[in-house]
Coordinates of C-alpha atoms in Angstrom, one line a residue:
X1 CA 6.4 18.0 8.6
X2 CA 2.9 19.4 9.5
X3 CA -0.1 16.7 8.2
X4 CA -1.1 19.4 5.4
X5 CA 2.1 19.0 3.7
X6 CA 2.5 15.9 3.8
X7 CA -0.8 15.2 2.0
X8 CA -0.5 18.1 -0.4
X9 CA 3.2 16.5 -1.1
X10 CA 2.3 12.7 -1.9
X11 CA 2.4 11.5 -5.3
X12 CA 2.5 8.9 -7.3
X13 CA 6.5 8.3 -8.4
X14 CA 7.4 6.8 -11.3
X15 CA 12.0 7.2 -10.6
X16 CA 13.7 6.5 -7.6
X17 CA 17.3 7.0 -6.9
X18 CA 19.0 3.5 -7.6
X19 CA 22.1 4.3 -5.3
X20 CA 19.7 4.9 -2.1
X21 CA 18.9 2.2 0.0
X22 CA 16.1 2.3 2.7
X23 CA 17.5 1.4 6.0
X24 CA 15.4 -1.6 7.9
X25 CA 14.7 1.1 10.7
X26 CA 13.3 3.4 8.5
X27 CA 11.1 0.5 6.6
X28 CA 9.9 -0.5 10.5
X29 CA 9.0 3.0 11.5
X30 CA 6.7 3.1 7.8
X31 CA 4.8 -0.4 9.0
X32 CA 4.1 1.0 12.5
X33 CA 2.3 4.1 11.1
X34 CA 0.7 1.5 9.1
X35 CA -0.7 -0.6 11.9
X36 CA -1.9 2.8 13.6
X37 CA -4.5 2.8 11.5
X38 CA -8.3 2.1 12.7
X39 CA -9.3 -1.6 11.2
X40 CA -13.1 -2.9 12.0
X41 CA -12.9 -4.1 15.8
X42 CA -9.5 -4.3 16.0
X43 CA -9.4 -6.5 14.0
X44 CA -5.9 -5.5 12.3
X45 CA -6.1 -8.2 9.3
X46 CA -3.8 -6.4 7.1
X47 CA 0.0 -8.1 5.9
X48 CA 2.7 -6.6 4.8
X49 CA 5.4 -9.0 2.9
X50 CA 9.0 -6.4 2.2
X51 CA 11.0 -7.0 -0.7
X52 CA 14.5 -5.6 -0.6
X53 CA 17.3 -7.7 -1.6
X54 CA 18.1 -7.2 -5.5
X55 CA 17.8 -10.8 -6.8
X56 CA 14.3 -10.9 -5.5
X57 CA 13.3 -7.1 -6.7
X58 CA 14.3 -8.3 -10.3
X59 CA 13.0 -11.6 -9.7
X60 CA 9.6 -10.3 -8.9
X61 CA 9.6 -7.3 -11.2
X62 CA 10.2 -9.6 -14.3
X63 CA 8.1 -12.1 -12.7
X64 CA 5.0 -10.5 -11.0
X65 CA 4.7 -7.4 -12.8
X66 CA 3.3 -6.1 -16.1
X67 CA 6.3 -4.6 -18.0
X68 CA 5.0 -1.5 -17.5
X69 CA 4.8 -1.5 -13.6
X70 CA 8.2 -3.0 -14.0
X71 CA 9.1 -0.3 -15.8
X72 CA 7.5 2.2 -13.4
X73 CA 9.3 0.6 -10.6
X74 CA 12.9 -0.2 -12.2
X75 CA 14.7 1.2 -9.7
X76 CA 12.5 1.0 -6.8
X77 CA 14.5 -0.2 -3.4
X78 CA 11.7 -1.7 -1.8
X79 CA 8.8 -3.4 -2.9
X80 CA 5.7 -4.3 -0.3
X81 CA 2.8 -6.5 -0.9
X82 CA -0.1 -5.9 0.8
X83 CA -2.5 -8.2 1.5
X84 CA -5.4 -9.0 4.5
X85 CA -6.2 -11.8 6.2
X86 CA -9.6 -13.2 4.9
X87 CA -13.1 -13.5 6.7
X88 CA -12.2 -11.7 10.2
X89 CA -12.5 -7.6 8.9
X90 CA -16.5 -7.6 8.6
X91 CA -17.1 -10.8 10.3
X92 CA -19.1 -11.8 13.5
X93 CA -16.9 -14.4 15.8
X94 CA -19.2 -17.4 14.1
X95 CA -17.4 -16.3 10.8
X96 CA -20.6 -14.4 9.2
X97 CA -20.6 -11.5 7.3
X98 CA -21.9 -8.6 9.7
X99 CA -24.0 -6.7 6.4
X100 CA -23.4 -7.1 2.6
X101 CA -20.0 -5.8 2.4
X102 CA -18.4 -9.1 4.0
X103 CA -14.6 -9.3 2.9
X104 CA -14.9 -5.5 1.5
X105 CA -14.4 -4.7 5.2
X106 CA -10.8 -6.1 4.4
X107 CA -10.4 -4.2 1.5
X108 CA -11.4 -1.0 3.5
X109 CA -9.2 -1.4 6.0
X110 CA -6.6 -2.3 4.3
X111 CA -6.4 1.0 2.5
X112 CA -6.3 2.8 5.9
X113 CA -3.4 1.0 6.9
X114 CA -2.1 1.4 3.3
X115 CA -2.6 5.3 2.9
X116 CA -0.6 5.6 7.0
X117 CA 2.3 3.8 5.4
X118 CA 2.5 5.9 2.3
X119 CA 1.9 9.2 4.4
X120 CA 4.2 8.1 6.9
X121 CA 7.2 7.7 4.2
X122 CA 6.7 11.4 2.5
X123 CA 7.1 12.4 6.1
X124 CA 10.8 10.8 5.8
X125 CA 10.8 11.8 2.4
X126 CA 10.6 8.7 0.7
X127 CA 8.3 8.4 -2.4
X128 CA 5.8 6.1 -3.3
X129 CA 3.9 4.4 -6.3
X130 CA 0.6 2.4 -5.4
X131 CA 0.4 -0.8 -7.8
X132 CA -3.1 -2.9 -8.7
X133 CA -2.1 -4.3 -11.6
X134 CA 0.1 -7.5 -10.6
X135 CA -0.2 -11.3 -10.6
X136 CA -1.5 -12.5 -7.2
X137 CA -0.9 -15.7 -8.4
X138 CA 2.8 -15.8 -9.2
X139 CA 3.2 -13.2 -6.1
X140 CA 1.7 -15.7 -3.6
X141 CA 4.0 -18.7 -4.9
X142 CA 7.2 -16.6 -5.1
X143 CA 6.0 -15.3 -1.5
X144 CA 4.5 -18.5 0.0
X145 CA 1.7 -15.9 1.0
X146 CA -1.5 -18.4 2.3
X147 CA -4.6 -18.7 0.7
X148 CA -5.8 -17.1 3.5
X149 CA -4.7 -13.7 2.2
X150 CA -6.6 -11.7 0.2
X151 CA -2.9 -9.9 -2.5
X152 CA -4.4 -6.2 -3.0
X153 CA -1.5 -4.4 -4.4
X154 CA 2.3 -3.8 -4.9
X155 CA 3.7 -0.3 -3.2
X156 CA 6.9 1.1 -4.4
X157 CA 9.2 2.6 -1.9
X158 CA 12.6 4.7 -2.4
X159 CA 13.9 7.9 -2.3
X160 CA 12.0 9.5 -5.6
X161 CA 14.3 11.6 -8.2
X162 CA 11.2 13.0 -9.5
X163 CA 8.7 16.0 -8.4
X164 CA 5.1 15.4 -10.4
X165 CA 2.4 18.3 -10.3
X166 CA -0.7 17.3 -8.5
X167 CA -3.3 16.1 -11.1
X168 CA -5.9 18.5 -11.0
X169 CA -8.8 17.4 -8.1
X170 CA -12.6 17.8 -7.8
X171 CA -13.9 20.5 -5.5
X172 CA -15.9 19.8 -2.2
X173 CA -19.0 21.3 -4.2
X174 CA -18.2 18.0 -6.6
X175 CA -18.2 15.2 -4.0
X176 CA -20.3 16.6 -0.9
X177 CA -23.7 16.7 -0.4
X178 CA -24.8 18.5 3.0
X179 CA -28.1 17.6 4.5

């Protein structure tokens, strides 16, 4: 699939097909896109934690999730956590923020390796919901994730039974100014 379409085909998915399962290889060749991605100097802090067996997809849906992200992801295959390691993205080697931003470096980069992973699986034609609205707290005791980690959000991942329109989007005009 040519990049263009691939970016003019992601959405957000809200139904996946329940009878699909998404094959470890496949789940393997989405996290390497993933670490493709640029990070501040190489610093590659972002996690990915894969949820795939049933008991612990309803486990955490009814445990982590706001019913309506449940909901949203009921029949979901996969679930991934994402999450960075804290202080390194935006750090000096003495552990000090490089400018104001500090640990937003970590956020940052973390959504490059986030939006690779999600454009990677349209290009296999899997469908994907992004997911902000969780409980880091019971998500890092059901995952043993360290306090190290900074839990950003839940991703979604199956084969989507659903094709939504693009929401409409603001122009260049909008969001650019040219100097």
């Amino acid at each position: 699939m040519e990049f263009q379409e691939v970016v003019e085909l992601r959405r957000s998915v809200r139904k996946y097909d329940p009878d699909k399962k998404v094959d470890e290889a496949t789940l393997k060749e989405i996290i390497e896109a993933a670490i493709l991605a640029p990070s501040w100097k190489n610093s590659q802090t972002a996690r990915y934690y894969v949820i795939q067996t049933e008991s612990t997809l309803a486990k955490f849906k009814q445990a982590c999730l706001p019913s309506f992200n449940a909901s949203n992801c009921a029949d979901a295959p996969v679930l991934i956590v994402t999450t960075f390691v804290k202080n390194s993205s935006g750090f000096n080697p003495e552990g000090e923020p490089t400018n104001e931003l500090g640990n937003d470096w970590g956020f940052y980069d973390l959504g490059l390796h986030n939006e690779n992973l999600i454009l990677k699986a349209v290009d296999l034609g899997l469908a994907t919901l992004v997911m902000g609205i969780r409980d880091a707290d019971k998500i890092r005791e059901m995952l043993s994730i360290s306090q190290d980690e900074t839990i950003v959000s839940v991703i979604a991942l199956g084969y989507g039974t659903q094709e939504p329109k693009m929401p409409k989007r603001k122009t260049v005009a909008d969001i650019v100014k040219f100097f």
